[in-house]
N, CA, C and O atoms as a DFTB+ gen file, in Angstrom:
336 C
 N C O
     1  1     -19.936     -10.879      -5.977
     2  2     -19.882     -11.611      -4.732
     3  2     -19.885     -10.599      -3.588
     4  3     -19.189      -9.584      -3.632
     5  1     -20.667     -10.894      -2.587
     6  2     -20.738     -10.030      -1.409
     7  2     -19.915     -10.662      -0.296
     8  3     -20.012     -11.861      -0.031
     9  1     -19.118      -9.843       0.338
    10  2     -18.315     -10.289       1.477
    11  2     -18.948      -9.681       2.724
    12  3     -19.097      -8.463       2.828
    13  1     -19.311     -10.530       3.652
    14  2     -19.961     -10.047       4.868
    15  2     -18.941      -9.923       5.979
    16  3     -18.131     -10.823       6.200
    17  1     -18.987      -8.815       6.668
    18  2     -18.112      -8.577       7.810
    19  2     -18.925      -8.859       9.076
    20  3     -20.032      -8.347       9.241
    21  1     -18.373      -9.660       9.946
    22  2     -19.052     -10.022      11.187
    23  2     -18.336      -9.401      12.369
    24  3     -17.108      -9.416      12.454
    25  1     -19.124      -8.860      13.274
    26  2     -18.554      -8.283      14.491
    27  2     -19.476      -8.641      15.643
    28  3     -20.627      -8.207      15.684
    29  1     -18.978      -9.419      16.561
    30  2     -19.792      -9.809      17.713
    31  2     -21.030     -10.596      17.329
    32  3     -22.055     -10.500      18.004
    33  1     -20.953     -11.374      16.256
    34  2     -22.086     -12.180      15.825
    35  2     -23.088     -11.426      14.974
    36  3     -24.092     -12.003      14.556
    37  1     -22.841     -10.150      14.706
    38  2     -23.763      -9.352      13.905
    39  2     -23.099      -8.926      12.597
    40  3     -21.890      -8.707      12.533
    41  1     -23.915      -8.817      11.573
    42  2     -23.410      -8.300      10.303
    43  2     -23.243      -6.792      10.463
    44  3     -24.205      -6.086      10.765
    45  1     -22.029      -6.303      10.262
    46  2     -21.793      -4.872      10.429
    47  2     -21.500      -4.164       9.111
    48  3     -21.655      -2.946       9.016
    49  1     -21.072      -4.926       8.080
    50  2     -20.715      -4.269       6.830
    51  2     -20.770      -5.284       5.703
    52  3     -20.386      -6.440       5.880
    53  1     -21.236      -4.862       4.571
    54  2     -21.180      -5.691       3.366
    55  2     -20.513      -4.859       2.286
    56  3     -20.823      -3.681       2.111
    57  1     -19.597      -5.485       1.564
    58  2     -18.967      -4.750       0.477
    59  2     -18.811      -5.679      -0.712
    60  3     -18.703      -6.895      -0.554
    61  1     -18.802      -5.123      -1.852
    62  2     -18.721      -5.892      -3.080
    63  2     -17.256      -6.161      -3.400
    64  3     -16.530      -5.262      -3.825
    65  1     -16.829      -7.397      -3.192
    66  2     -15.434      -7.771      -3.417
    67  2     -15.089      -7.661      -4.897
    68  3     -13.983      -7.247      -5.246
    69  1     -16.027      -8.030      -5.774
    70  2     -15.764      -7.933      -7.207
    71  2     -15.466      -6.495      -7.611
    72  3     -14.573      -6.252      -8.423
    73  1     -16.201      -5.544      -7.055
    74  2     -15.960      -4.135      -7.379
    75  2     -14.574      -3.709      -6.911
    76  3     -13.886      -2.965      -7.610
    77  1     -14.164      -4.171      -5.744
    78  2     -12.823      -3.838      -5.254
    79  2     -11.751      -4.444      -6.152
    80  3     -10.735      -3.807      -6.426
    81  1     -11.975      -5.665      -6.607
    82  2     -11.020      -6.301      -7.508
    83  2     -10.978      -5.575      -8.842
    84  3      -9.906      -5.432      -9.431
    85  1     -12.132      -5.112      -9.333
    86  2     -12.169      -4.343     -10.575
    87  2     -11.388      -3.046     -10.428
    88  3     -10.653      -2.655     -11.335
    89  1     -11.545      -2.377      -9.292
    90  2     -10.801      -1.136      -9.063
    91  2      -9.310      -1.413      -8.970
    92  3      -8.500      -0.622      -9.453
    93  1      -8.946      -2.520      -8.359
    94  2      -7.542      -2.899      -8.271
    95  2      -6.968      -3.127      -9.669
    96  3      -5.865      -2.673      -9.974
    97  1      -7.721      -3.833     -10.516
    98  2      -7.270      -4.056     -11.895
    99  2      -7.145      -2.733     -12.639
   100  3      -6.194      -2.532     -13.396
   101  1      -8.096      -1.832     -12.429
   102  2      -8.049      -0.529     -13.092
   103  2      -6.822       0.260     -12.650
   104  3      -6.169       0.906     -13.470
   105  1      -6.508       0.210     -11.370
   106  2      -5.315       0.908     -10.882
   107  2      -4.050       0.316     -11.489
   108  3      -3.128       1.053     -11.838
   109  1      -3.996      -1.001     -11.617
   110  2      -2.837      -1.634     -12.255
   111  2      -2.747      -1.229     -13.727
   112  3      -1.651      -1.025     -14.250
   113  1      -3.893      -1.113     -14.389
   114  2      -3.900      -0.676     -15.785
   115  2      -3.398       0.762     -15.898
   116  3      -2.683       1.105     -16.840
   117  1      -3.776       1.598     -14.932
   118  2      -3.288       2.978     -14.920
   119  2      -1.774       3.008     -14.761
   120  3      -1.094       3.778     -15.440
   121  1      -1.246       2.183     -13.877
   122  2       0.201       2.131     -13.673
   123  2       0.892       1.681     -14.955
   124  3       1.924       2.237     -15.329
   125  1       0.329       0.676     -15.632
   126  2       0.904       0.207     -16.891
   127  2       0.903       1.316     -17.936
   128  3       1.885       1.495     -18.656
   129  1      -0.201       2.062     -18.021
   130  2      -0.287       3.150     -18.991
   131  2       0.715       4.247     -18.666
   132  3       1.375       4.770     -19.564
   133  1       0.833       4.596     -17.398
   134  2       1.802       5.622     -17.008
   135  2       3.232       5.183     -17.309
   136  3       4.051       5.991     -17.748
   137  1       3.532       3.920     -17.077
   138  2       4.860       3.395     -17.384
   139  2       5.118       3.463     -18.886
   140  3       6.204       3.853     -19.315
   141  1       4.122       3.084     -19.683
   142  2       4.271       3.144     -21.135
   143  2       4.465       4.578     -21.613
   144  3       5.244       4.823     -22.533
   145  1       3.771       5.514     -21.004
   146  2       3.931       6.929     -21.361
   147  2       5.346       7.387     -21.037
   148  3       5.985       8.065     -21.841
   149  1       5.824       7.018     -19.871
   150  2       7.178       7.393     -19.468
   151  2       8.213       6.801     -20.427
   152  3       9.133       7.498     -20.855
   153  1       8.066       5.535     -20.760
   154  2       9.002       4.897     -21.687
   155  2       8.918       5.522     -23.076
   156  3       9.937       5.717     -23.738
   157  1       7.699       5.834     -23.513
   158  2       7.521       6.476     -24.813
   159  2       8.155       7.851     -24.865
   160  3       8.771       8.220     -25.865
   161  1       8.007       8.605     -23.794
   162  2       8.614       9.942     -23.742
   163  2      10.133       9.846     -23.777
   164  3      10.795      10.653     -24.430
   165  1      10.678       8.876     -23.084
   166  2      12.130       8.678     -23.085
   167  2      12.616       8.285     -24.479
   168  3      13.626       8.800     -24.958
   169  1      11.893       7.374     -25.122
   170  2      12.262       6.961     -26.479
   171  2      12.149       8.131     -27.446
   172  3      13.001       8.307     -28.317
   173  1      11.091       8.935     -27.293
   174  2      10.907      10.114     -28.147
   175  2      12.096      11.055     -28.020
   176  3      12.643      11.525     -29.018
   177  1      12.484      11.320     -26.788
   178  2      13.633      12.198     -26.548
   179  2      14.890      11.629     -27.210
   180  3      15.664      12.369     -27.819
   181  1      15.086      10.326     -27.091
   182  2      16.264       9.694     -27.693
   183  2      16.239       9.764     -29.216
   184  3      17.271      10.019     -29.838
   185  1      15.068       9.540     -29.826
   186  2      14.980       9.621     -31.280
   187  2      15.201      11.050     -31.754
   188  3      15.841      11.267     -32.783
   189  1      14.682      12.021     -31.022
   190  2      14.901      13.421     -31.407
   191  2      16.379      13.781     -31.351
   192  3      16.871      14.524     -32.200
   193  1      17.077      13.266     -30.369
   194  2      18.503      13.563     -30.219
   195  2      19.318      13.029     -31.392
   196  3      20.414      13.519     -31.662
   197  1      18.791      12.032     -32.083
   198  2      19.520      11.448     -33.214
   199  2      19.392      12.282     -34.477
   200  3      20.105      12.044     -35.452
   201  1      18.499      13.250     -34.470
   202  2      18.397      14.161     -35.603
   203  2      17.219      13.873     -36.520
   204  3      16.442      12.947     -36.285
   205  1      17.100      14.686     -37.577
   206  2      15.953      14.620     -38.484
   207  2      15.784      13.269     -39.191
   208  3      14.672      12.915     -39.584
   209  1      16.856      12.529     -39.353
   210  2      16.764      11.241     -40.047
   211  2      15.870      10.258     -39.295
   212  3      15.357       9.309     -39.888
   213  1      15.684      10.471     -38.027
   214  2      14.879       9.570     -37.197
   215  2      13.513      10.154     -36.849
   216  3      12.877       9.721     -35.888
   217  1      13.067      11.126     -37.620
   218  2      11.790      11.790     -37.330
   219  2      10.619      10.807     -37.353
   220  3       9.684      10.950     -36.566
   221  1      10.657       9.827     -38.231
   222  2       9.576       8.837     -38.301
   223  2       9.445       8.048     -37.011
   224  3       8.338       7.805     -36.530
   225  1      10.572       7.655     -36.459
   226  2      10.546       6.931     -35.189
   227  2      10.031       7.827     -34.064
   228  3       9.284       7.376     -33.196
   229  1      10.431       9.083     -34.086
   230  2       9.963      10.029     -33.064
   231  2       8.450      10.194     -33.159
   232  3       7.762      10.231     -32.138
   233  1       7.928      10.293     -34.390
   234  2       6.473      10.416     -34.571
   235  2       5.750       9.171     -34.059
   236  3       4.683       9.274     -33.454
   237  1       6.328       8.003     -34.300
   238  2       5.724       6.761     -33.800
   239  2       5.662       6.775     -32.276
   240  3       4.664       6.359     -31.687
   241  1       6.727       7.253     -31.641
   242  2       6.738       7.351     -30.176
   243  2       5.638       8.280     -29.689
   244  3       4.963       7.987     -28.702
   245  1       5.458       9.406     -30.385
   246  2       4.387      10.332     -29.997
   247  2       3.020       9.663     -30.133
   248  3       2.154       9.836     -29.275
   249  1       2.826       8.907     -31.199
   250  2       1.567       8.183     -31.375
   251  2       1.325       7.202     -30.241
   252  3       0.210       7.091     -29.732
   253  1       2.374       6.492     -29.848
   254  2       2.256       5.549     -28.731
   255  2       1.921       6.272     -27.431
   256  3       1.105       5.795     -26.641
   257  1       2.549       7.416     -27.213
   258  2       2.279       8.209     -26.006
   259  2       0.814       8.657     -25.994
   260  3       0.143       8.572     -24.966
   261  1       0.328       9.132     -27.133
   262  2      -1.068       9.573     -27.210
   263  2      -2.034       8.410     -26.985
   264  3      -3.055       8.575     -26.317
   265  1      -1.717       7.235     -27.537
   266  2      -2.569       6.061     -27.315
   267  2      -2.643       5.710     -25.831
   268  3      -3.724       5.435     -25.310
   269  1      -1.514       5.718     -25.162
   270  2      -1.487       5.368     -23.741
   271  2      -2.168       6.443     -22.894
   272  3      -2.789       6.137     -21.877
   273  1      -2.048       7.697     -23.316
   274  2      -2.718       8.785     -22.600
   275  2      -4.236       8.615     -22.701
   276  3      -4.955       8.827     -21.724
   277  1      -4.715       8.235     -23.873
   278  2      -6.149       7.987     -24.054
   279  2      -6.602       6.809     -23.201
   280  3      -7.672       6.850     -22.594
   281  1      -5.789       5.762     -23.158
   282  2      -6.102       4.589     -22.330
   283  2      -6.207       4.996     -20.865
   284  3      -7.147       4.610     -20.171
   285  1      -5.243       5.772     -20.404
   286  2      -5.239       6.231     -19.020
   287  2      -6.470       7.080     -18.730
   288  3      -7.115       6.916     -17.694
   289  1      -6.794       7.983     -19.643
   290  2      -7.961       8.839     -19.453
   291  2      -9.235       8.006     -19.341
   292  3     -10.088       8.291     -18.501
   293  1      -9.368       6.988     -20.173
   294  2     -10.558       6.129     -20.126
   295  2     -10.687       5.415     -18.790
   296  3     -11.780       5.323     -18.230
   297  1      -9.574       4.915     -18.283
   298  2      -9.604       4.205     -17.004
   299  2      -9.967       5.162     -15.874
   300  3     -10.779       4.825     -15.012
   301  1      -9.375       6.343     -15.874
   302  2      -9.663       7.324     -14.824
   303  2     -11.130       7.752     -14.887
   304  3     -11.794       7.850     -13.854
   305  1     -11.633       8.004     -16.085
   306  2     -13.036       8.391     -16.219
   307  2     -13.961       7.287     -15.712
   308  3     -14.956       7.573     -15.045
   309  1     -13.643       6.034     -16.020
   310  2     -14.456       4.913     -15.537
   311  2     -14.416       4.833     -14.016
   312  3     -15.438       4.579     -13.378
   313  1     -13.248       5.047     -13.440
   314  2     -13.144       5.038     -11.977
   315  2     -13.973       6.158     -11.364
   316  3     -14.640       5.956     -10.349
   317  1     -13.934       7.323     -11.968
   318  2     -14.696       8.451     -11.441
   319  2     -16.203       8.208     -11.540
   320  3     -16.976       8.682     -10.708
   321  1     -16.603       7.466     -12.564
   322  2     -18.028       7.113     -12.703
   323  2     -18.350       5.859     -11.909
   324  3     -19.502       5.426     -11.861
   325  1     -17.338       5.279     -11.291
   326  2     -17.464       4.047     -10.509
   327  2     -18.037       2.912     -11.340
   328  3     -18.864       2.134     -10.866
   329  1     -17.583       2.829     -12.596
   330  2     -17.993       1.730     -13.461
   331  2     -17.097       0.523     -13.265
   332  3     -17.417      -0.574     -13.722
   333  1     -15.984       0.720     -12.592
   334  2     -15.090      -0.416     -12.316
   335  2     -14.963      -0.575     -10.828
   336  3     -14.258      -1.470     -10.362
């Protein structure tokens, strides 16, 4: 959808509202990924503090952190290519 900007009865600017909404969604996805990374890192630290018996849980947290890091990287790369 194109949004037309009018100034003094003349069209002065056209911008793609859908593209702006896509970028907004991408930014929200980045925030969600960063929050998940932060929570995963905190959980990892907590599981490590409990000792070797909880190593499996700590490894799971690391896997979650890596998954969210990959998600974040994909969103940032798409934004840089202006695909969103």
